[in-house]
Amino acid sequence: MRDHGGNIDWAKAHYGGDDWIDLSTGINRVPYPVPALSPEAWTMLPTGEAKARLMCAAQAAFGTQAPGVALAGAQAAIQLIPHLMPPGQARVLAPTYNEHAASLRAAGWSVTEVSALEDLAGADLAVVVNPNNPDGRRHAPEALRALAQQVGQLIVDESFADPTPALSVIADPGPILVLRSFGKFWGLAGVRLGFAFGAEDLVARLSDMAGPWPVSGAAIEIGCAALADADWRRDTIARLEAEVIRIDAMAEQAGWSLVGGCALFRTYATPDARSAQDQLARQQIWSRIFPYSDRWIRLGLPGAPAEWERLQAALT
């Protein structure tokens, strides 16, 4: 099985209890308030007009006029991308979200995971997550645009870029295919909504593969409302920026050192990651550790004040 956060069922089965705080993902725990939905969101197939309205809202929110397609989460794009072209040599900047390499390998690609941006040059397809999950590495837009000229197809996964729009290449992606998540920043992962933006021919092929109804009517209505709410987005970015300072201070007091992260998650180096995860789990707080590091532990940010208090107590 592929290793992921969000496996709260396993934590409950292993440790017991029902009052868990799941910090094992980078999903905002103060989600956008879901508006009342029309009956048609549930009773009708999504119309072309509704899908176009969603894409207009997404383009405005992300600051782009590039062609785009709405999909069932960025994950749907990750699973479709390997089929956009015949399999060849792919390179993934790692360590990172493991579905990129796994989906490429499953589709017959030869995948090499590299540790430096320049090592992606020459690949038929290259993948960069920016900012990266889990270590928060960031790459300037100009560096990514230069890299796009040195590979057959560059994929930039910006699933965690919403709090740092200046980091994004989405305003002018050129030949880059850019992925954006809705569920993480807006905290509504269950809606299963994401987007891909890029060259018109690539987007059209992704749309064809996704089929006529890649997202639900409910996802369209929720997405349109949330993406258009500029005040909520501004206030949420400000809150997250303040809260990463708070959680970093708590981790430092616990003897952990910051590896990196973004405004939605933080990754720390600990003396023993598995022991640290176990300590938190016994307080019913679930975290994320990694098979390739015995020291790294990742925490999403708590939501309600009571969650912050429980994390502080568990780390003390």
mmCIF file of C-alpha atoms in Angstrom:
data_model
loop_
_atom_site.group_PDB
_atom_site.id
_atom_site.type_symbol
_atom_site.label_atom_id
_atom_site.label_comp_id
_atom_site.label_asym_id
_atom_site.label_seq_id
_atom_site.Cartn_x
_atom_site.Cartn_y
_atom_site.Cartn_z
ATOM 1 C CA MET A 1 0.000 0.000 0.000
ATOM 2 C CA ARG A 2 1.088 3.575 -0.678
ATOM 3 C CA ASP A 3 1.970 5.539 2.435
ATOM 4 C CA HIS A 4 -0.310 8.530 3.147
ATOM 5 C CA GLY A 5 -1.576 10.779 5.877
ATOM 6 C CA GLY A 6 -5.267 10.841 6.662
ATOM 7 C CA ASN A 7 -5.235 7.190 7.768
ATOM 8 C CA ILE A 8 -7.157 8.066 10.909
ATOM 9 C CA ASP A 9 -9.057 4.744 10.779
ATOM 10 C CA TRP A 10 -5.800 2.908 11.451
ATOM 11 C CA ALA A 11 -4.970 5.207 14.363
ATOM 12 C CA LYS A 12 -8.379 4.662 15.958
ATOM 13 C CA ALA A 13 -8.151 0.903 15.529
ATOM 14 C CA HIS A 14 -4.615 0.783 16.960
ATOM 15 C CA TYR A 15 -4.924 3.243 19.864
ATOM 16 C CA GLY A 16 -8.660 3.352 20.500
ATOM 17 C CA GLY A 17 -10.785 6.361 21.293
ATOM 18 C CA ASP A 18 -13.070 8.552 19.223
ATOM 19 C CA ASP A 19 -12.053 12.129 20.048
ATOM 20 C CA TRP A 20 -9.177 12.428 17.578
ATOM 21 C CA ILE A 21 -7.508 15.504 16.072
ATOM 22 C CA ASP A 22 -6.199 14.554 12.637
ATOM 23 C CA LEU A 23 -3.067 16.615 11.939
ATOM 24 C CA SER A 24 -1.655 14.013 9.557
ATOM 25 C CA THR A 25 -2.705 15.989 6.467
ATOM 26 C CA GLY A 26 -2.208 19.556 5.283
ATOM 27 C CA ILE A 27 -5.951 20.203 5.168
ATOM 28 C CA ASN A 28 -7.115 23.469 6.726
ATOM 29 C CA ARG A 29 -9.002 22.568 9.920
ATOM 30 C CA VAL A 30 -10.960 25.838 9.837
ATOM 31 C CA PRO A 31 -12.858 25.135 6.619
ATOM 32 C CA TYR A 32 -14.870 27.412 4.416
ATOM 33 C CA PRO A 33 -18.492 27.421 5.655
ATOM 34 C CA VAL A 34 -20.471 25.346 3.181
ATOM 35 C CA PRO A 35 -23.395 27.368 1.798
ATOM 36 C CA ALA A 36 -26.911 26.066 1.349
ATOM 37 C CA LEU A 37 -27.118 24.132 -1.911
ATOM 38 C CA SER A 38 -29.890 24.161 -4.458
ATOM 39 C CA PRO A 39 -31.969 21.001 -4.965
ATOM 40 C CA GLU A 40 -30.625 20.893 -8.523
ATOM 41 C CA ALA A 41 -27.108 20.309 -7.183
ATOM 42 C CA TRP A 42 -28.297 16.837 -6.166
ATOM 43 C CA THR A 43 -30.993 16.048 -8.717
ATOM 44 C CA MET A 44 -29.497 17.190 -12.044
ATOM 45 C CA LEU A 45 -26.372 16.371 -13.988
ATOM 46 C CA PRO A 46 -24.016 19.370 -13.991
ATOM 47 C CA THR A 47 -24.696 21.570 -17.000
ATOM 48 C CA GLY A 48 -22.143 23.087 -19.327
ATOM 49 C CA GLU A 49 -23.082 26.514 -18.020
ATOM 50 C CA ALA A 50 -22.456 25.436 -14.427
ATOM 51 C CA LYS A 51 -19.054 23.969 -15.296
ATOM 52 C CA ALA A 52 -18.119 27.163 -17.159
ATOM 53 C CA ARG A 53 -19.174 29.246 -14.149
ATOM 54 C CA LEU A 54 -16.916 27.176 -11.902
ATOM 55 C CA MET A 55 -13.949 27.624 -14.234
ATOM 56 C CA CYS A 56 -14.505 31.394 -14.349
ATOM 57 C CA ALA A 57 -14.522 31.471 -10.543
ATOM 58 C CA ALA A 58 -11.328 29.395 -10.427
ATOM 59 C CA GLN A 59 -9.531 31.569 -12.970
ATOM 60 C CA ALA A 60 -10.451 34.703 -11.028
ATOM 61 C CA ALA A 61 -9.399 33.195 -7.686
ATOM 62 C CA PHE A 62 -6.076 31.893 -8.992
ATOM 63 C CA GLY A 63 -5.312 34.963 -11.099
ATOM 64 C CA THR A 64 -5.083 33.376 -14.533
ATOM 65 C CA GLN A 65 -6.762 33.331 -17.920
ATOM 66 C CA ALA A 66 -5.114 30.050 -18.893
ATOM 67 C CA PRO A 67 -7.347 27.207 -20.093
ATOM 68 C CA GLY A 68 -8.322 24.900 -17.262
ATOM 69 C CA VAL A 69 -10.386 21.888 -16.316
ATOM 70 C CA ALA A 70 -12.079 21.006 -13.038
ATOM 71 C CA LEU A 71 -11.454 17.489 -11.768
ATOM 72 C CA ALA A 72 -12.225 15.314 -8.752
ATOM 73 C CA GLY A 73 -9.300 16.714 -6.789
ATOM 74 C CA ALA A 74 -5.710 17.253 -7.863
ATOM 75 C CA GLN A 75 -5.399 13.492 -7.338
ATOM 76 C CA ALA A 76 -7.590 12.890 -10.404
ATOM 77 C CA ALA A 77 -5.188 14.932 -12.514
ATOM 78 C CA ILE A 78 -2.205 13.031 -11.105
ATOM 79 C CA GLN A 79 -3.782 9.744 -12.183
ATOM 80 C CA LEU A 80 -4.674 11.004 -15.680
ATOM 81 C CA ILE A 81 -1.435 12.818 -16.547
ATOM 82 C CA PRO A 82 0.625 9.644 -17.213
ATOM 83 C CA HIS A 83 -1.800 8.821 -20.026
ATOM 84 C CA LEU A 84 -1.434 12.157 -21.812
ATOM 85 C CA MET A 85 1.518 10.832 -23.826
ATOM 86 C CA PRO A 86 3.301 7.550 -24.500
ATOM 87 C CA PRO A 87 5.376 6.332 -21.518
ATOM 88 C CA GLY A 88 8.994 7.421 -21.442
ATOM 89 C CA GLN A 89 11.534 8.699 -18.957
ATOM 90 C CA ALA A 90 9.995 10.607 -16.055
ATOM 91 C CA ARG A 91 11.786 12.391 -13.225
ATOM 92 C CA VAL A 92 10.229 13.529 -9.969
ATOM 93 C CA LEU A 93 11.809 15.994 -7.555
ATOM 94 C CA ALA A 94 11.814 14.023 -4.310
ATOM 95 C CA PRO A 95 11.024 13.333 -1.579
ATOM 96 C CA THR A 96 7.496 14.481 -2.286
ATOM 97 C CA TYR A 97 3.865 13.382 -2.513
ATOM 98 C CA ASN A 98 4.249 9.767 -3.546
ATOM 99 C CA GLU A 99 1.236 9.523 -5.871
ATOM 100 C CA HIS A 100 3.121 11.274 -8.670
ATOM 101 C CA ALA A 101 5.783 8.587 -9.036
ATOM 102 C CA ALA A 102 3.342 5.775 -8.244
ATOM 103 C CA SER A 103 0.835 6.854 -10.907
ATOM 104 C CA LEU A 104 3.558 7.230 -13.515
ATOM 105 C CA ARG A 105 5.014 3.801 -12.765
ATOM 106 C CA ALA A 106 1.568 2.210 -12.882
ATOM 107 C CA ALA A 107 1.137 3.625 -16.398
ATOM 108 C CA GLY A 108 4.424 2.171 -17.633
ATOM 109 C CA TRP A 109 6.759 5.140 -17.197
ATOM 110 C CA SER A 110 10.362 4.695 -16.099
ATOM 111 C CA VAL A 111 10.593 6.963 -13.055
ATOM 112 C CA THR A 112 13.705 8.400 -11.445
ATOM 113 C CA GLU A 113 13.446 10.395 -8.246
ATOM 114 C CA VAL A 114 16.040 13.180 -8.047
ATOM 115 C CA SER A 115 16.976 15.611 -5.293
ATOM 116 C CA ALA A 116 17.907 18.758 -7.244
ATOM 117 C CA LEU A 117 15.831 20.855 -9.638
ATOM 118 C CA GLU A 118 18.538 20.855 -12.301
ATOM 119 C CA ASP A 119 18.551 17.046 -12.346
ATOM 120 C CA LEU A 120 15.092 17.077 -13.906
ATOM 121 C CA ALA A 121 16.464 18.472 -17.176
ATOM 122 C CA GLY A 122 16.274 16.069 -20.103
ATOM 123 C CA ALA A 123 13.255 14.120 -18.850
ATOM 124 C CA ASP A 124 10.331 13.391 -21.125
ATOM 125 C CA LEU A 125 8.116 14.373 -18.186
ATOM 126 C CA ALA A 126 9.166 16.094 -14.972
ATOM 127 C CA VAL A 127 7.234 16.750 -11.757
ATOM 128 C CA VAL A 128 7.815 19.491 -9.186
ATOM 129 C CA VAL A 129 5.591 20.081 -6.156
ATOM 130 C CA ASN A 130 5.830 23.771 -5.209
ATOM 131 C CA PRO A 131 5.827 24.379 -2.289
ATOM 132 C CA ASN A 132 6.916 20.828 -1.711
ATOM 133 C CA ASN A 133 5.223 18.341 0.546
ATOM 134 C CA PRO A 134 6.620 17.478 3.106
ATOM 135 C CA ASP A 135 9.762 19.626 3.369
ATOM 136 C CA GLY A 136 8.347 22.922 2.058
ATOM 137 C CA ARG A 137 11.042 23.480 -0.572
ATOM 138 C CA ARG A 138 10.160 26.385 -2.854
ATOM 139 C CA HIS A 139 11.209 27.232 -6.381
ATOM 140 C CA ALA A 140 10.922 30.643 -7.994
ATOM 141 C CA PRO A 141 8.558 30.887 -10.968
ATOM 142 C CA GLU A 142 11.381 31.973 -13.256
ATOM 143 C CA ALA A 143 13.387 28.851 -12.387
ATOM 144 C CA LEU A 144 10.416 26.644 -13.235
ATOM 145 C CA ARG A 145 9.749 28.444 -16.506
ATOM 146 C CA ALA A 146 13.396 27.940 -17.459
ATOM 147 C CA LEU A 147 13.155 24.246 -16.565
ATOM 148 C CA ALA A 148 10.053 23.878 -18.744
ATOM 149 C CA GLN A 149 12.251 24.553 -21.775
ATOM 150 C CA GLN A 150 14.555 21.670 -20.818
ATOM 151 C CA VAL A 151 11.998 18.869 -20.447
ATOM 152 C CA GLY A 152 9.347 17.339 -22.650
ATOM 153 C CA GLN A 153 6.523 18.248 -20.257
ATOM 154 C CA LEU A 154 6.751 19.920 -16.874
ATOM 155 C CA ILE A 155 4.074 19.301 -14.235
ATOM 156 C CA VAL A 156 3.992 21.764 -11.329
ATOM 157 C CA ASP A 157 1.751 20.673 -8.472
ATOM 158 C CA GLU A 158 0.689 23.776 -6.555
ATOM 159 C CA SER A 159 -1.691 22.034 -4.178
ATOM 160 C CA PHE A 160 -0.313 24.025 -1.219
ATOM 161 C CA ALA A 161 0.352 27.324 -3.019
ATOM 162 C CA ASP A 162 -2.821 29.238 -2.116
ATOM 163 C CA PRO A 163 -1.310 31.052 0.898
ATOM 164 C CA THR A 164 1.698 32.138 -1.229
ATOM 165 C CA PRO A 165 0.325 33.282 -4.611
ATOM 166 C CA ALA A 166 3.605 34.960 -5.585
ATOM 167 C CA LEU A 167 5.167 31.490 -5.764
ATOM 168 C CA SER A 168 2.775 30.331 -8.478
ATOM 169 C CA VAL A 169 3.356 30.047 -12.224
ATOM 170 C CA ILE A 170 -0.370 29.871 -12.872
ATOM 171 C CA ALA A 171 -0.765 33.451 -14.128
ATOM 172 C CA ASP A 172 1.242 32.563 -17.222
ATOM 173 C CA PRO A 173 1.886 28.804 -17.287
ATOM 174 C CA GLY A 174 3.037 28.624 -20.907
ATOM 175 C CA PRO A 175 3.921 24.979 -21.580
ATOM 176 C CA ILE A 176 3.694 24.032 -17.877
ATOM 177 C CA LEU A 177 0.705 22.003 -16.666
ATOM 178 C CA VAL A 178 -0.246 23.443 -13.257
ATOM 179 C CA LEU A 179 -2.294 21.519 -10.682
ATOM 180 C CA ARG A 180 -4.301 23.232 -7.963
ATOM 181 C CA SER A 181 -6.180 21.694 -5.058
ATOM 182 C CA PHE A 182 -9.413 23.039 -3.599
ATOM 183 C CA GLY A 183 -9.765 20.758 -0.586
ATOM 184 C CA LYS A 184 -6.575 21.738 1.224
ATOM 185 C CA PHE A 185 -6.688 25.522 1.601
ATOM 186 C CA TRP A 186 -10.477 25.728 1.725
ATOM 187 C CA GLY A 187 -10.514 22.764 4.123
ATOM 188 C CA LEU A 188 -13.140 20.818 2.171
ATOM 189 C CA ALA A 189 -11.265 17.737 1.016
ATOM 190 C CA GLY A 190 -14.471 15.702 0.929
ATOM 191 C CA VAL A 191 -15.821 17.867 -1.890
ATOM 192 C CA ARG A 192 -13.202 16.237 -4.174
ATOM 193 C CA LEU A 193 -12.423 19.252 -6.331
ATOM 194 C CA GLY A 194 -9.225 20.342 -8.028
ATOM 195 C CA PHE A 195 -8.022 21.966 -11.219
ATOM 196 C CA ALA A 196 -5.426 21.680 -13.977
ATOM 197 C CA PHE A 197 -4.347 24.721 -16.008
ATOM 198 C CA GLY A 198 -2.049 24.881 -18.998
ATOM 199 C CA ALA A 199 -1.820 24.744 -22.756
ATOM 200 C CA GLU A 200 -5.160 24.423 -24.512
ATOM 201 C CA ASP A 201 -4.384 21.081 -26.169
ATOM 202 C CA LEU A 202 -3.222 19.456 -22.913
ATOM 203 C CA VAL A 203 -6.232 20.718 -20.997
ATOM 204 C CA ALA A 204 -8.582 19.533 -23.741
ATOM 205 C CA ARG A 205 -7.081 16.042 -23.627
ATOM 206 C CA LEU A 206 -7.374 15.918 -19.830
ATOM 207 C CA SER A 207 -10.983 17.034 -20.118
ATOM 208 C CA ASP A 208 -11.722 14.295 -22.651
ATOM 209 C CA MET A 209 -10.185 11.649 -20.394
ATOM 210 C CA ALA A 210 -12.095 12.919 -17.351
ATOM 211 C CA GLY A 211 -15.442 12.576 -19.103
ATOM 212 C CA PRO A 212 -18.494 14.846 -19.249
ATOM 213 C CA TRP A 213 -19.174 15.076 -15.491
ATOM 214 C CA PRO A 214 -15.838 15.008 -13.663
ATOM 215 C CA VAL A 215 -17.161 16.936 -10.644
ATOM 216 C CA SER A 216 -20.539 16.897 -8.920
ATOM 217 C CA GLY A 217 -23.182 19.592 -8.892
ATOM 218 C CA ALA A 218 -22.545 20.066 -5.175
ATOM 219 C CA ALA A 219 -18.821 20.547 -5.791
ATOM 220 C CA ILE A 220 -19.596 23.157 -8.440
ATOM 221 C CA GLU A 221 -21.873 25.203 -6.181
ATOM 222 C CA ILE A 222 -19.545 24.995 -3.174
ATOM 223 C CA GLY A 223 -16.519 25.764 -5.337
ATOM 224 C CA CYS A 224 -18.140 28.801 -6.957
ATOM 225 C CA ALA A 225 -19.063 30.286 -3.565
ATOM 226 C CA ALA A 226 -15.727 29.607 -1.886
ATOM 227 C CA LEU A 227 -13.501 30.684 -4.767
ATOM 228 C CA ALA A 228 -15.347 33.996 -5.064
ATOM 229 C CA ASP A 229 -15.040 34.850 -1.357
ATOM 230 C CA ALA A 230 -11.954 37.063 -1.412
ATOM 231 C CA ASP A 231 -12.477 38.261 2.165
ATOM 232 C CA TRP A 232 -12.435 34.718 3.560
ATOM 233 C CA ARG A 233 -9.322 33.922 1.549
ATOM 234 C CA ARG A 234 -7.506 37.048 2.784
ATOM 235 C CA ASP A 235 -8.450 36.473 6.414
ATOM 236 C CA THR A 236 -7.494 32.793 6.242
ATOM 237 C CA ILE A 237 -4.052 33.533 4.834
ATOM 238 C CA ALA A 238 -3.443 36.039 7.625
ATOM 239 C CA ARG A 239 -4.588 33.537 10.267
ATOM 240 C CA LEU A 240 -2.408 30.749 8.887
ATOM 241 C CA GLU A 241 0.645 32.983 8.716
ATOM 242 C CA ALA A 242 0.231 33.820 12.402
ATOM 243 C CA GLU A 243 -0.454 30.240 13.425
ATOM 244 C CA VAL A 244 2.655 28.746 11.813
ATOM 245 C CA ILE A 245 4.684 30.987 14.118
ATOM 246 C CA ARG A 246 2.745 29.609 17.064
ATOM 247 C CA ILE A 247 3.131 25.940 16.151
ATOM 248 C CA ASP A 248 6.836 26.377 15.354
ATOM 249 C CA ALA A 249 7.371 27.840 18.814
ATOM 250 C CA MET A 250 5.535 24.925 20.421
ATOM 251 C CA ALA A 251 7.638 22.419 18.480
ATOM 252 C CA GLU A 252 10.847 24.200 19.413
ATOM 253 C CA GLN A 253 9.911 24.039 23.091
ATOM 254 C CA ALA A 254 9.419 20.298 22.655
ATOM 255 C CA GLY A 255 12.984 20.014 21.313
ATOM 256 C CA TRP A 256 12.037 19.627 17.654
ATOM 257 C CA SER A 257 13.719 21.572 14.862
ATOM 258 C CA LEU A 258 11.980 22.886 11.771
ATOM 259 C CA VAL A 259 12.728 21.049 8.529
ATOM 260 C CA GLY A 260 10.327 23.184 6.515
ATOM 261 C CA GLY A 261 6.751 23.483 5.466
ATOM 262 C CA CYS A 262 4.185 26.023 4.371
ATOM 263 C CA ALA A 263 1.210 27.782 5.898
ATOM 264 C CA LEU A 264 -0.818 24.543 5.950
ATOM 265 C CA PHE A 265 1.679 22.102 7.474
ATOM 266 C CA ARG A 266 5.054 21.984 9.223
ATOM 267 C CA THR A 267 7.669 19.241 9.168
ATOM 268 C CA TYR A 268 10.056 18.851 12.084
ATOM 269 C CA ALA A 269 13.140 16.813 12.864
ATOM 270 C CA THR A 270 12.835 14.815 16.079
ATOM 271 C CA PRO A 271 15.175 12.394 17.838
ATOM 272 C CA ASP A 272 12.783 9.547 16.967
ATOM 273 C CA ALA A 273 9.784 10.230 14.713
ATOM 274 C CA ARG A 274 7.962 7.005 15.501
ATOM 275 C CA SER A 275 8.248 7.627 19.225
ATOM 276 C CA ALA A 276 7.028 11.208 18.754
ATOM 277 C CA GLN A 277 4.048 10.020 16.730
ATOM 278 C CA ASP A 278 3.244 7.451 19.402
ATOM 279 C CA GLN A 279 3.428 10.073 22.155
ATOM 280 C CA LEU A 280 0.932 12.283 20.309
ATOM 281 C CA ALA A 281 -1.302 9.369 19.392
ATOM 282 C CA ARG A 282 -1.704 8.409 23.028
ATOM 283 C CA GLN A 283 -3.287 11.854 23.403
ATOM 284 C CA GLN A 284 -5.458 11.107 20.331
ATOM 285 C CA ILE A 285 -3.567 13.479 18.032
ATOM 286 C CA TRP A 286 -2.590 11.884 14.742
ATOM 287 C CA SER A 287 0.507 13.015 12.853
ATOM 288 C CA ARG A 288 2.435 11.965 9.758
ATOM 289 C CA ILE A 289 5.788 10.201 9.638
ATOM 290 C CA PHE A 290 7.666 8.955 6.595
ATOM 291 C CA PRO A 291 9.179 5.625 5.574
ATOM 292 C CA TYR A 292 12.308 7.338 4.235
ATOM 293 C CA SER A 293 13.163 9.226 7.437
ATOM 294 C CA ASP A 294 13.285 8.044 11.018
ATOM 295 C CA ARG A 295 13.369 11.647 12.271
ATOM 296 C CA TRP A 296 10.786 13.632 10.292
ATOM 297 C CA ILE A 297 7.280 14.224 11.589
ATOM 298 C CA ARG A 298 4.696 16.447 9.898
ATOM 299 C CA LEU A 299 1.853 18.307 11.596
ATOM 300 C CA GLY A 300 -1.048 20.142 10.060
ATOM 301 C CA LEU A 301 -2.265 23.158 11.987
ATOM 302 C CA PRO A 302 -4.931 22.681 14.675
ATOM 303 C CA GLY A 303 -8.267 24.407 14.199
ATOM 304 C CA ALA A 304 -10.375 25.291 17.236
ATOM 305 C CA PRO A 305 -8.718 26.757 20.367
ATOM 306 C CA ALA A 306 -9.312 23.481 22.229
ATOM 307 C CA GLU A 307 -7.245 21.654 19.589
ATOM 308 C CA TRP A 308 -4.333 24.033 20.117
ATOM 309 C CA GLU A 309 -4.569 23.470 23.871
ATOM 310 C CA ARG A 310 -4.510 19.688 23.427
ATOM 311 C CA LEU A 311 -1.499 19.848 21.123
ATOM 312 C CA GLN A 312 0.351 22.108 23.561
ATOM 313 C CA ALA A 313 -0.347 19.666 26.411
ATOM 314 C CA ALA A 314 0.716 16.654 24.326
ATOM 315 C CA LEU A 315 3.999 18.310 23.360
ATOM 316 C CA THR A 316 4.848 19.399 26.907
#
